[in-house]
Amino acid sequence: MAIKEPEVLNPFTQAVTQFDTAAQRLDLPQALRAILRLPKRELTVNFPVRMDNGRVEMFTGYRVQHNINRGPAKGGIRFDANVSLDEVRALAMWMTWKCAVVDIPFGGAKGGVIVDPRKLSRTELERMTRRYATEIAGVIGPESDIPAPDVNTNPQIMAWIMDTYSMHHGYSIPAVVTGKPLSVGGSEGRMEATGRGVFFVAREACHVRGIPLEGARVIVQGFGNVGSVAARLMHDAGCRVVGLADVYGAIYSEHGIDINTALRYSQEHGSLKDLPGTVAMDSKTILEQPCEILIPAATEGQLTGRNAGRIQARLIVEAANGPTTTEADAIFRKRGIAVIPDILANAGGVTVSYFEWVQDLQHFFWSEAEINARLERIMVRSFNAVREKCEDQPNCDFRLAAYLLAVSRVAEATAVRGIYP
Ligand code: NAD
């Protein structure tokens, strides 16, 4: 098979291709296609930060709002050396579809700073975060655009953003970001929400595909906020987690890895590397090991035309955003491997972010049991809506079905609002 994919994949090209496929199938009018293909607003900021040694370093960051027709823009902030404007554009567009597929009243946005946060001290990280928050303060706000954590950002960083924004206004505005610590208006269950949502859709998909959870072999690539929770819940449900990976490498054990031990080990050693009782592998090879369920939970472009033919899973649940290229998607379709798309699979995070925002605005907080029960209802309802759409349509897979549902909801809101002026 000819491999057309370039070495460096452009996630925005991939996001637009996915949108175009859905727009074509929906027969969307030209005006709606033109509007929805492009981000509404893009901000690039270059800003100085004083480092601990007294030197001043320049950083570049972005905030992109793809669409706000269904509600305020919503999306995480990523701190990573590989951040680019096209990556942030793609992630912002995926957020629009994600909020629409679970039918919560938000549009899509994303932010990022080009930085390896592991190279910053805590005080440098705080100054960098606060300056970036100040630079984007003109476009974010509880009614306009609400950031949240993503790769390499966490509740502490959200607290600094909330505090910086509040300082500018002279009073506390907790609803400006979600994923905050509980002590400053965070929500019960938010930390675990994305991984928990991944578990709910994986469970439903296994049921539909006739894969018993008990004993199912699972491989999870990425052992951060999302991957570690998804792995633990799959393990607790009786699955055998045979492979795990983080940025330092992968570990494999055909007898199953005890997730609680792996969590403790990873916290103590900063990585999963050399976990006793496991075999070391690289984080691409692990994807190709035999398993029933593969959960990419790290970063984009992991499943490509190069490795899709060697993947042995029966079900892929996209916990990460954009882990599967369009070429890999086509190969999986041909091979009968079901892919639960990112915009559905990892929507648990934004769903509980929505709960957090609602609680902050109302100054009225819910219990963890209530949050988890509401999350489960939304994830199961959304999974079933996507499955039904998939069954209704000729030649459809879960990704196309999720896009058809999401894009039609956003297109309807866009059409009914009309073109201003
Ligand atoms: P995180 O920073 O907490 O964890 C990322 C994990 O991936 C780490 O274990 C890291 O070591 C690993 N990793 C990074 N590059 C890797 C590579 N090349 N190979 C193997 N492992 C690698 O980030 P997170 O919040 O868990 O996000 C993971 C993915 O989930 C991202 O795609 C993110 O956009 C998506 N996501 C996150 C949320 C959320 O609420 N945090 C919500 C929706 C989607």
Tab-separated table of C-alpha atoms and ligand atoms in Angstrom:
chain	number	residue	atom	x	y	z
A	1	MET	CA	0.000	0.000	0.000
A	2	ALA	CA	1.304	3.478	-0.901
A	3	ILE	CA	2.080	5.567	2.164
A	4	LYS	CA	1.163	9.154	1.361
A	5	GLU	CA	1.452	10.597	4.819
A	6	PRO	CA	4.298	13.066	5.374
A	7	GLU	CA	6.656	12.630	8.344
A	8	VAL	CA	5.102	15.588	10.130
A	9	LEU	CA	1.330	15.461	10.071
A	10	ASN	CA	-0.609	18.682	10.112
A	11	PRO	CA	-3.467	18.225	12.591
A	12	PHE	CA	-5.456	21.135	11.162
A	13	THR	CA	-5.412	19.557	7.683
A	14	GLN	CA	-6.693	16.375	9.333
A	15	ALA	CA	-9.425	18.249	11.243
A	16	VAL	CA	-10.611	20.041	8.087
A	17	THR	CA	-10.626	16.769	6.115
A	18	GLN	CA	-12.810	15.172	8.803
A	19	PHE	CA	-15.161	18.175	8.701
A	20	ASP	CA	-15.306	18.146	4.872
A	21	THR	CA	-16.309	14.469	4.866
A	22	ALA	CA	-19.208	15.205	7.219
A	23	ALA	CA	-20.203	18.403	5.376
A	24	GLN	CA	-20.286	16.479	2.105
A	25	ARG	CA	-22.475	13.738	3.562
A	26	LEU	CA	-24.800	16.337	5.143
A	27	ASP	CA	-24.906	18.266	1.874
A	28	LEU	CA	-24.223	21.480	3.835
A	29	PRO	CA	-24.744	24.698	1.879
A	30	GLN	CA	-21.554	26.422	0.676
A	31	ALA	CA	-21.872	29.331	3.134
A	32	LEU	CA	-22.024	27.050	6.168
A	33	ARG	CA	-19.068	25.014	4.911
A	34	ALA	CA	-17.015	28.175	4.412
A	35	ILE	CA	-17.855	29.491	7.902
A	36	LEU	CA	-17.252	26.235	9.783
A	37	ARG	CA	-13.969	25.344	8.032
A	38	LEU	CA	-12.156	28.297	9.598
A	39	PRO	CA	-11.549	29.372	13.204
A	40	LYS	CA	-13.508	32.492	14.137
A	41	ARG	CA	-10.718	34.183	16.090
A	42	GLU	CA	-6.985	33.529	16.483
A	43	LEU	CA	-4.708	35.300	18.910
A	44	THR	CA	-0.915	34.912	18.880
A	45	VAL	CA	1.033	36.392	21.779
A	46	ASN	CA	4.793	36.802	22.193
A	47	PHE	CA	5.675	37.732	25.728
A	48	PRO	CA	8.703	38.094	28.018
A	49	VAL	CA	9.231	36.194	31.276
A	50	ARG	CA	12.000	36.873	33.755
A	51	MET	CA	13.754	33.603	34.586
A	52	ASP	CA	15.184	32.733	38.007
A	53	ASN	CA	18.724	33.585	36.826
A	54	GLY	CA	17.644	37.142	35.910
A	55	ARG	CA	17.617	36.574	32.130
A	56	VAL	CA	14.502	37.466	30.146
A	57	GLU	CA	13.136	34.823	27.772
A	58	MET	CA	10.472	35.274	25.103
A	59	PHE	CA	7.583	32.793	24.833
A	60	THR	CA	4.938	32.356	22.140
A	61	GLY	CA	1.376	31.361	22.947
A	62	TYR	CA	-1.969	31.065	21.187
A	63	ARG	CA	-5.681	31.144	21.900
A	64	VAL	CA	-7.958	30.107	19.066
A	65	GLN	CA	-11.768	30.206	19.123
A	66	HIS	CA	-13.215	28.073	16.385
A	67	ASN	CA	-16.945	28.646	16.861
A	68	ILE	CA	-19.198	30.281	19.458
A	69	ASN	CA	-22.631	29.866	17.907
A	70	ARG	CA	-23.895	27.358	20.508
A	71	GLY	CA	-22.408	29.137	23.535
A	72	PRO	CA	-19.163	30.502	24.993
A	73	ALA	CA	-15.941	29.050	23.618
A	74	LYS	CA	-14.494	26.205	25.689
A	75	GLY	CA	-11.205	24.370	25.512
A	76	GLY	CA	-7.999	23.491	27.280
A	77	ILE	CA	-4.572	25.077	27.427
A	78	ARG	CA	-1.536	22.998	26.493
A	79	PHE	CA	2.062	23.715	27.490
A	80	ASP	CA	4.301	21.760	25.151
A	81	ALA	CA	7.437	22.235	23.058
A	82	ASN	CA	5.552	20.972	19.977
A	83	VAL	CA	2.620	23.406	20.197
A	84	SER	CA	1.924	25.157	16.875
A	85	LEU	CA	-0.823	27.424	15.598
A	86	ASP	CA	-2.135	24.646	13.339
A	87	GLU	CA	-2.250	22.220	16.263
A	88	VAL	CA	-4.215	24.724	18.359
A	89	ARG	CA	-6.562	25.419	15.413
A	90	ALA	CA	-7.270	21.701	15.039
A	91	LEU	CA	-7.848	21.243	18.762
A	92	ALA	CA	-10.206	24.265	18.802
A	93	MET	CA	-12.256	22.837	15.925
A	94	TRP	CA	-12.433	19.414	17.612
A	95	MET	CA	-13.712	21.178	20.772
A	96	THR	CA	-16.607	22.674	18.783
A	97	TRP	CA	-17.676	19.233	17.579
A	98	LYS	CA	-17.046	17.639	20.998
A	99	CYS	CA	-19.335	20.069	22.836
A	100	ALA	CA	-21.974	19.565	20.153
A	101	VAL	CA	-21.789	15.758	20.161
A	102	VAL	CA	-22.521	15.638	23.908
A	103	ASP	CA	-24.958	18.524	23.421
A	104	ILE	CA	-23.615	20.975	25.980
A	105	PRO	CA	-24.018	24.711	25.288
A	106	PHE	CA	-20.434	25.625	24.429
A	107	GLY	CA	-18.454	26.447	21.318
A	108	GLY	CA	-14.867	25.348	20.746
A	109	ALA	CA	-11.514	26.908	21.607
A	110	LYS	CA	-7.993	25.868	22.538
A	111	GLY	CA	-4.834	27.516	23.797
A	112	GLY	CA	-1.193	26.630	23.986
A	113	VAL	CA	2.258	27.901	24.804
A	114	ILE	CA	5.422	26.640	23.114
A	115	VAL	CA	7.348	25.514	26.188
A	116	ASP	CA	8.667	22.385	27.825
A	117	PRO	CA	7.359	23.037	31.341
A	118	ARG	CA	9.688	20.380	32.785
A	119	LYS	CA	12.536	22.802	32.084
A	120	LEU	CA	10.986	25.608	34.172
A	121	SER	CA	11.180	25.998	37.934
A	122	ARG	CA	7.872	26.335	39.765
A	123	THR	CA	8.288	30.106	40.081
A	124	GLU	CA	9.163	30.436	36.376
A	125	LEU	CA	6.123	28.312	35.490
A	126	GLU	CA	3.892	30.553	37.620
A	127	ARG	CA	5.263	33.784	36.086
A	128	MET	CA	4.968	32.353	32.576
A	129	THR	CA	1.381	31.190	33.215
A	130	ARG	CA	0.298	34.508	34.728
A	131	ARG	CA	1.822	36.516	31.881
A	132	TYR	CA	0.211	34.258	29.250
A	133	ALA	CA	-3.130	34.611	31.103
A	134	THR	CA	-2.715	38.386	31.016
A	135	GLU	CA	-1.892	38.332	27.303
A	136	ILE	CA	-5.055	36.370	26.460
A	137	ALA	CA	-7.235	38.122	29.098
A	138	GLY	CA	-8.928	40.204	26.415
A	139	VAL	CA	-10.514	37.158	24.776
A	140	ILE	CA	-11.222	34.857	27.733
A	141	GLY	CA	-13.970	35.321	30.340
A	142	PRO	CA	-16.797	33.402	32.021
A	143	GLU	CA	-19.267	34.481	29.314
A	144	SER	CA	-16.891	34.410	26.345
A	145	ASP	CA	-14.174	31.734	26.495
A	146	ILE	CA	-13.409	29.390	29.387
A	147	PRO	CA	-10.027	27.568	29.403
A	148	ALA	CA	-9.307	24.232	31.149
A	149	PRO	CA	-6.344	21.860	31.621
A	150	ASP	CA	-4.805	19.891	28.770
A	151	VAL	CA	-1.382	18.346	28.186
A	152	ASN	CA	1.102	19.489	30.885
A	153	THR	CA	-1.348	21.830	32.605
A	154	ASN	CA	-3.136	21.049	35.856
A	155	PRO	CA	-5.411	22.473	38.609
A	156	GLN	CA	-2.596	24.619	40.043
A	157	ILE	CA	-2.053	26.276	36.665
A	158	MET	CA	-5.815	26.846	36.349
A	159	ALA	CA	-5.787	28.468	39.817
A	160	TRP	CA	-3.015	30.878	38.707
A	161	ILE	CA	-5.017	31.781	35.578
A	162	MET	CA	-8.184	32.325	37.626
A	163	ASP	CA	-6.280	34.440	40.171
A	164	THR	CA	-4.576	36.547	37.482
A	165	TYR	CA	-7.867	37.234	35.704
A	166	SER	CA	-9.579	38.005	39.039
A	167	MET	CA	-6.765	40.408	40.058
A	168	HIS	CA	-7.362	42.409	36.873
A	169	HIS	CA	-11.031	42.785	37.790
A	170	GLY	CA	-10.645	43.330	41.536
A	171	TYR	CA	-12.877	40.422	42.584
A	172	SER	CA	-12.916	36.619	42.246
A	173	ILE	CA	-14.200	35.218	38.974
A	174	PRO	CA	-13.916	31.427	39.383
A	175	ALA	CA	-16.045	30.666	36.291
A	176	VAL	CA	-13.300	31.985	33.963
A	177	VAL	CA	-11.546	28.577	33.975
A	178	THR	CA	-12.493	25.009	34.839
A	179	GLY	CA	-10.376	22.196	36.214
A	180	LYS	CA	-9.516	24.338	39.252
A	181	PRO	CA	-8.678	22.965	42.698
A	182	LEU	CA	-11.766	22.334	44.867
A	183	SER	CA	-10.724	25.100	47.281
A	184	VAL	CA	-11.270	27.804	44.638
A	185	GLY	CA	-14.484	26.657	42.968
A	186	GLY	CA	-13.370	23.443	41.276
A	187	SER	CA	-15.800	20.585	40.847
A	188	GLU	CA	-15.806	17.191	42.471
A	189	GLY	CA	-14.935	14.583	39.861
A	190	ARG	CA	-13.306	16.972	37.340
A	191	MET	CA	-9.785	15.521	37.661
A	192	GLU	CA	-11.053	12.061	36.778
A	193	ALA	CA	-13.804	13.117	34.383
A	194	THR	CA	-12.080	12.583	31.032
A	195	GLY	CA	-10.739	9.140	31.950
A	196	ARG	CA	-14.088	8.209	33.502
A	197	GLY	CA	-15.903	9.272	30.329
A	198	VAL	CA	-13.460	7.166	28.288
A	199	PHE	CA	-14.320	4.199	30.486
A	200	PHE	CA	-18.098	4.702	30.051
A	201	VAL	CA	-17.900	4.794	26.242
A	202	ALA	CA	-15.399	1.912	26.137
A	203	ARG	CA	-17.798	-0.165	28.261
A	204	GLU	CA	-20.773	0.672	26.004
A	205	ALA	CA	-18.753	-0.008	22.833
A	206	CYS	CA	-17.553	-3.364	24.183
A	207	HIS	CA	-21.144	-4.289	24.860
A	208	VAL	CA	-22.174	-3.425	21.290
A	209	ARG	CA	-19.168	-5.221	19.763
A	210	GLY	CA	-19.643	-8.323	21.926
A	211	ILE	CA	-16.333	-7.943	23.793
A	212	PRO	CA	-16.686	-9.070	27.430
A	213	LEU	CA	-14.917	-6.597	29.748
A	214	GLU	CA	-13.879	-9.369	32.102
A	215	GLY	CA	-10.410	-10.443	31.007
A	216	ALA	CA	-10.288	-8.124	27.964
A	217	ARG	CA	-6.693	-7.155	27.201
A	218	VAL	CA	-6.173	-3.399	27.231
A	219	ILE	CA	-3.236	-1.226	26.116
A	220	VAL	CA	-3.129	2.431	27.133
A	221	GLN	CA	-0.620	4.841	25.575
A	222	GLY	CA	-0.218	7.905	27.845
A	223	PHE	CA	-0.323	7.638	31.624
A	224	GLY	CA	-1.256	11.197	32.567
A	225	ASN	CA	-4.500	12.676	33.757
A	226	VAL	CA	-6.595	10.856	31.156
A	227	GLY	CA	-4.723	7.600	30.495
A	228	SER	CA	-4.042	6.711	34.123
A	229	VAL	CA	-7.692	7.108	35.143
A	230	ALA	CA	-8.986	5.230	32.096
A	231	ALA	CA	-6.487	2.411	32.782
A	232	ARG	CA	-7.498	2.204	36.456
A	233	LEU	CA	-11.228	2.073	35.696
A	234	MET	CA	-10.740	-0.573	32.975
A	235	HIS	CA	-8.643	-2.573	35.466
A	236	ASP	CA	-11.311	-2.169	38.176
A	237	ALA	CA	-13.947	-3.410	35.695
A	238	GLY	CA	-12.049	-6.695	35.289
A	239	CYS	CA	-9.966	-5.941	32.190
A	240	ARG	CA	-6.344	-7.082	31.975
A	241	VAL	CA	-4.185	-4.031	31.256
A	242	VAL	CA	-1.236	-5.620	29.425
A	243	GLY	CA	0.517	-2.489	28.155
A	244	LEU	CA	1.115	1.073	29.317
A	245	ALA	CA	3.232	3.860	27.867
A	246	ASP	CA	4.415	7.300	28.817
A	247	VAL	CA	6.736	9.753	27.083
A	248	TYR	CA	9.787	7.849	28.418
A	249	GLY	CA	8.786	4.465	26.950
A	250	ALA	CA	6.369	1.570	27.374
A	251	ILE	CA	5.941	-1.461	29.610
A	252	TYR	CA	4.271	-4.760	28.765
A	253	SER	CA	3.155	-7.811	30.714
A	254	GLU	CA	0.933	-10.482	29.189
A	255	HIS	CA	-0.264	-11.422	32.701
A	256	GLY	CA	-1.565	-7.898	33.301
A	257	ILE	CA	-0.131	-4.878	35.099
A	258	ASP	CA	-1.471	-3.949	38.514
A	259	ILE	CA	-2.570	-0.366	37.946
A	260	ASN	CA	-2.371	0.722	41.557
A	261	THR	CA	1.262	-0.421	41.678
A	262	ALA	CA	1.942	1.326	38.348
A	263	LEU	CA	0.369	4.550	39.649
A	264	ARG	CA	2.472	4.517	42.803
A	265	TYR	CA	5.613	3.649	40.850
A	266	SER	CA	5.011	6.389	38.286
A	267	GLN	CA	4.454	8.974	41.045
A	268	GLU	CA	7.630	7.931	42.861
A	269	HIS	CA	9.903	7.591	39.795
A	270	GLY	CA	8.366	10.163	37.446
A	271	SER	CA	7.835	7.463	34.806
A	272	LEU	CA	6.743	3.850	34.286
A	273	LYS	CA	10.189	2.840	33.039
A	274	ASP	CA	11.548	-0.385	34.606
A	275	LEU	CA	8.378	-1.208	36.576
A	276	PRO	CA	9.275	-4.622	38.079
A	277	GLY	CA	7.593	-7.589	36.393
A	278	THR	CA	7.211	-5.843	33.014
A	279	VAL	CA	9.103	-5.890	29.726
A	280	ALA	CA	10.360	-2.572	28.294
A	281	MET	CA	9.209	-1.503	24.833
A	282	ASP	CA	9.068	1.731	22.911
A	283	SER	CA	5.817	3.657	22.971
A	284	LYS	CA	5.008	2.944	19.281
A	285	THR	CA	5.698	-0.812	19.439
A	286	ILE	CA	3.333	-1.194	22.385
A	287	LEU	CA	0.453	-0.080	20.143
A	288	GLU	CA	0.993	-3.135	17.938
A	289	GLN	CA	0.803	-5.781	20.686
A	290	PRO	CA	-2.185	-8.162	20.854
A	291	CYS	CA	-5.156	-6.733	22.782
A	292	GLU	CA	-8.910	-6.325	22.552
A	293	ILE	CA	-9.011	-2.608	23.441
A	294	LEU	CA	-6.413	0.005	22.511
A	295	ILE	CA	-6.649	3.405	24.205
A	296	PRO	CA	-4.345	6.068	22.784
A	297	ALA	CA	-4.277	8.710	25.556
A	298	ALA	CA	-1.134	10.705	24.774
A	299	THR	CA	-1.003	12.916	21.742
A	300	GLU	CA	-1.943	13.362	18.065
A	301	GLY	CA	-0.855	11.268	15.080
A	302	GLN	CA	0.031	8.013	16.859
A	303	LEU	CA	-1.985	5.685	14.601
A	304	THR	CA	-0.977	6.346	11.009
A	305	GLY	CA	-0.790	4.731	7.583
A	306	ARG	CA	2.558	3.320	8.718
A	307	ASN	CA	1.329	1.246	11.673
A	308	ALA	CA	-2.467	0.867	11.182
A	309	GLY	CA	-2.006	-2.429	9.315
A	310	ARG	CA	-0.187	-3.936	12.308
A	311	ILE	CA	-2.637	-2.892	15.046
A	312	GLN	CA	-4.192	-6.022	16.584
A	313	ALA	CA	-6.957	-4.456	18.722
A	314	ARG	CA	-10.646	-5.052	18.004
A	315	LEU	CA	-11.664	-1.695	19.426
A	316	ILE	CA	-9.809	1.631	19.581
A	317	VAL	CA	-11.082	4.249	22.022
A	318	GLU	CA	-9.544	7.654	21.318
A	319	ALA	CA	-8.861	9.177	24.712
A	320	ALA	CA	-6.323	11.577	23.161
A	321	ASN	CA	-7.325	14.231	20.681
A	322	GLY	CA	-6.536	13.329	17.080
A	323	PRO	CA	-4.486	10.154	17.662
A	324	THR	CA	-5.639	8.548	14.374
A	325	THR	CA	-4.800	10.001	10.966
A	326	THR	CA	-7.389	9.894	8.198
A	327	GLU	CA	-5.318	7.296	6.363
A	328	ALA	CA	-5.178	5.042	9.444
A	329	ASP	CA	-8.917	5.525	9.881
A	330	ALA	CA	-9.538	4.155	6.380
A	331	ILE	CA	-7.333	1.123	7.109
A	332	PHE	CA	-9.184	0.411	10.378
A	333	ARG	CA	-12.526	0.668	8.571
A	334	LYS	CA	-11.353	-1.853	5.989
A	335	ARG	CA	-10.015	-4.190	8.678
A	336	GLY	CA	-13.240	-4.001	10.731
A	337	ILE	CA	-11.571	-2.388	13.752
A	338	ALA	CA	-14.068	-0.063	15.441
A	339	VAL	CA	-12.780	3.393	16.404
A	340	ILE	CA	-14.654	5.422	19.014
A	341	PRO	CA	-13.683	8.955	17.991
A	342	ASP	CA	-12.034	11.501	20.278
A	343	ILE	CA	-14.896	13.994	20.041
A	344	LEU	CA	-17.097	11.408	21.756
A	345	ALA	CA	-14.626	9.299	23.737
A	346	ASN	CA	-12.880	12.095	25.632
A	347	ALA	CA	-15.867	14.433	26.009
A	348	GLY	CA	-16.208	13.550	29.711
A	349	GLY	CA	-13.714	16.268	30.600
A	350	VAL	CA	-15.594	19.090	28.961
A	351	THR	CA	-18.867	17.698	30.295
A	352	VAL	CA	-17.713	17.983	33.910
A	353	SER	CA	-16.080	21.332	33.038
A	354	TYR	CA	-19.575	22.412	32.045
A	355	PHE	CA	-20.858	21.193	35.435
A	356	GLU	CA	-18.053	23.143	37.143
A	357	TRP	CA	-18.907	26.342	35.231
A	358	VAL	CA	-22.606	25.968	36.066
A	359	GLN	CA	-21.790	25.387	39.759
A	360	ASP	CA	-19.461	28.437	39.838
A	361	LEU	CA	-22.078	30.676	38.215
A	362	GLN	CA	-24.747	29.478	40.664
A	363	HIS	CA	-22.424	29.323	43.713
A	364	PHE	CA	-24.071	25.998	44.403
A	365	PHE	CA	-22.013	22.801	44.480
A	366	TRP	CA	-22.975	19.190	43.807
A	367	SER	CA	-21.703	15.943	45.332
A	368	GLU	CA	-19.230	13.685	43.526
A	369	ALA	CA	-21.858	10.943	43.251
A	370	GLU	CA	-24.228	13.396	41.549
A	371	ILE	CA	-21.501	14.584	39.157
A	372	ASN	CA	-20.491	11.040	38.200
A	373	ALA	CA	-24.109	9.970	37.696
A	374	ARG	CA	-24.827	12.985	35.452
A	375	LEU	CA	-21.600	12.336	33.535
A	376	GLU	CA	-22.541	8.703	32.978
A	377	ARG	CA	-26.007	9.692	31.725
A	378	ILE	CA	-24.560	12.163	29.210
A	379	MET	CA	-21.822	9.810	27.978
A	380	VAL	CA	-24.188	6.849	27.560
A	381	ARG	CA	-26.853	9.030	25.895
A	382	SER	CA	-24.268	10.487	23.507
A	383	PHE	CA	-22.768	7.077	22.717
A	384	ASN	CA	-26.236	5.736	21.899
A	385	ALA	CA	-27.078	8.750	19.740
A	386	VAL	CA	-23.865	8.201	17.759
A	387	ARG	CA	-24.494	4.442	17.476
A	388	GLU	CA	-28.047	5.020	16.213
A	389	LYS	CA	-26.811	7.576	13.674
A	390	CYS	CA	-24.194	5.042	12.561
A	391	GLU	CA	-26.810	2.327	12.089
A	392	ASP	CA	-29.126	4.718	10.171
A	393	GLN	CA	-26.543	5.772	7.623
A	394	PRO	CA	-25.117	3.737	4.759
A	395	ASN	CA	-21.328	3.198	4.885
A	396	CYS	CA	-20.900	4.873	8.211
A	397	ASP	CA	-18.468	4.436	11.093
A	398	PHE	CA	-18.536	5.869	14.608
A	399	ARG	CA	-16.378	8.874	13.634
A	400	LEU	CA	-18.531	9.877	10.696
A	401	ALA	CA	-21.687	9.355	12.770
A	402	ALA	CA	-20.335	11.555	15.585
A	403	TYR	CA	-19.364	14.238	13.056
A	404	LEU	CA	-22.762	14.086	11.351
A	405	LEU	CA	-24.466	14.643	14.688
A	406	ALA	CA	-22.081	17.382	15.849
A	407	VAL	CA	-21.684	19.286	12.599
A	408	SER	CA	-25.440	19.313	11.959
A	409	ARG	CA	-26.052	20.787	15.455
A	410	VAL	CA	-23.455	23.539	14.953
A	411	ALA	CA	-24.632	24.183	11.386
A	412	GLU	CA	-28.224	24.530	12.568
A	413	ALA	CA	-27.253	27.076	15.251
A	414	THR	CA	-25.128	28.961	12.724
A	415	ALA	CA	-27.896	29.018	10.121
A	416	VAL	CA	-30.626	30.099	12.513
A	417	ARG	CA	-28.496	32.957	13.864
A	418	GLY	CA	-27.870	34.157	10.299
A	419	ILE	CA	-25.032	36.234	8.891
A	420	TYR	CA	-24.395	39.533	10.686
A	421	PRO	CA	-25.080	42.296	9.638
B	1	NAD	P1	-1.036	14.711	30.614
B	1	NAD	O1	0.019	15.728	30.371
B	1	NAD	O2	-1.635	14.579	31.964
B	1	NAD	O3	-0.495	13.249	30.198
B	1	NAD	C1	0.040	12.949	28.947
B	1	NAD	C2	0.649	11.563	29.040
B	1	NAD	O4	1.086	11.154	27.744
B	1	NAD	C3	1.889	11.496	29.933
B	1	NAD	O5	1.907	10.251	30.614
B	1	NAD	C4	3.048	11.553	28.946
B	1	NAD	O6	4.238	10.970	29.468
B	1	NAD	C5	2.451	10.741	27.811
B	1	NAD	N1	3.042	10.979	26.505
B	1	NAD	C6	3.283	12.148	25.881
B	1	NAD	N2	3.812	11.929	24.654
B	1	NAD	C7	3.886	10.584	24.523
B	1	NAD	C8	4.329	9.723	23.496
B	1	NAD	N3	4.823	10.200	22.361
B	1	NAD	N4	4.241	8.388	23.693
B	1	NAD	C9	3.754	7.883	24.837
B	1	NAD	N5	3.314	8.636	25.843
B	1	NAD	C10	3.382	9.984	25.685
B	1	NAD	O7	-2.158	14.996	29.502
B	1	NAD	P2	-3.681	14.559	29.543
B	1	NAD	O8	-4.463	15.684	30.121
B	1	NAD	O9	-3.797	13.185	30.110
B	1	NAD	O10	-4.022	14.530	27.977
B	1	NAD	C11	-3.772	13.389	27.161
B	1	NAD	C12	-4.584	13.510	25.881
B	1	NAD	O11	-5.974	13.611	26.232
B	1	NAD	C13	-4.289	14.745	25.023
B	1	NAD	O12	-4.472	14.394	23.668
B	1	NAD	C14	-5.365	15.715	25.439
B	1	NAD	O13	-5.637	16.705	24.455
B	1	NAD	C15	-6.525	14.777	25.622
B	1	NAD	N6	-7.604	15.287	26.467
B	1	NAD	C16	-7.375	15.694	27.743
B	1	NAD	C17	-8.439	16.147	28.514
B	1	NAD	C18	-8.267	16.522	29.957
B	1	NAD	O14	-9.276	16.753	30.628
B	1	NAD	N7	-7.068	16.589	30.497
B	1	NAD	C19	-9.725	16.221	27.970
B	1	NAD	C20	-9.919	15.782	26.661
B	1	NAD	C21	-8.856	15.310	25.923
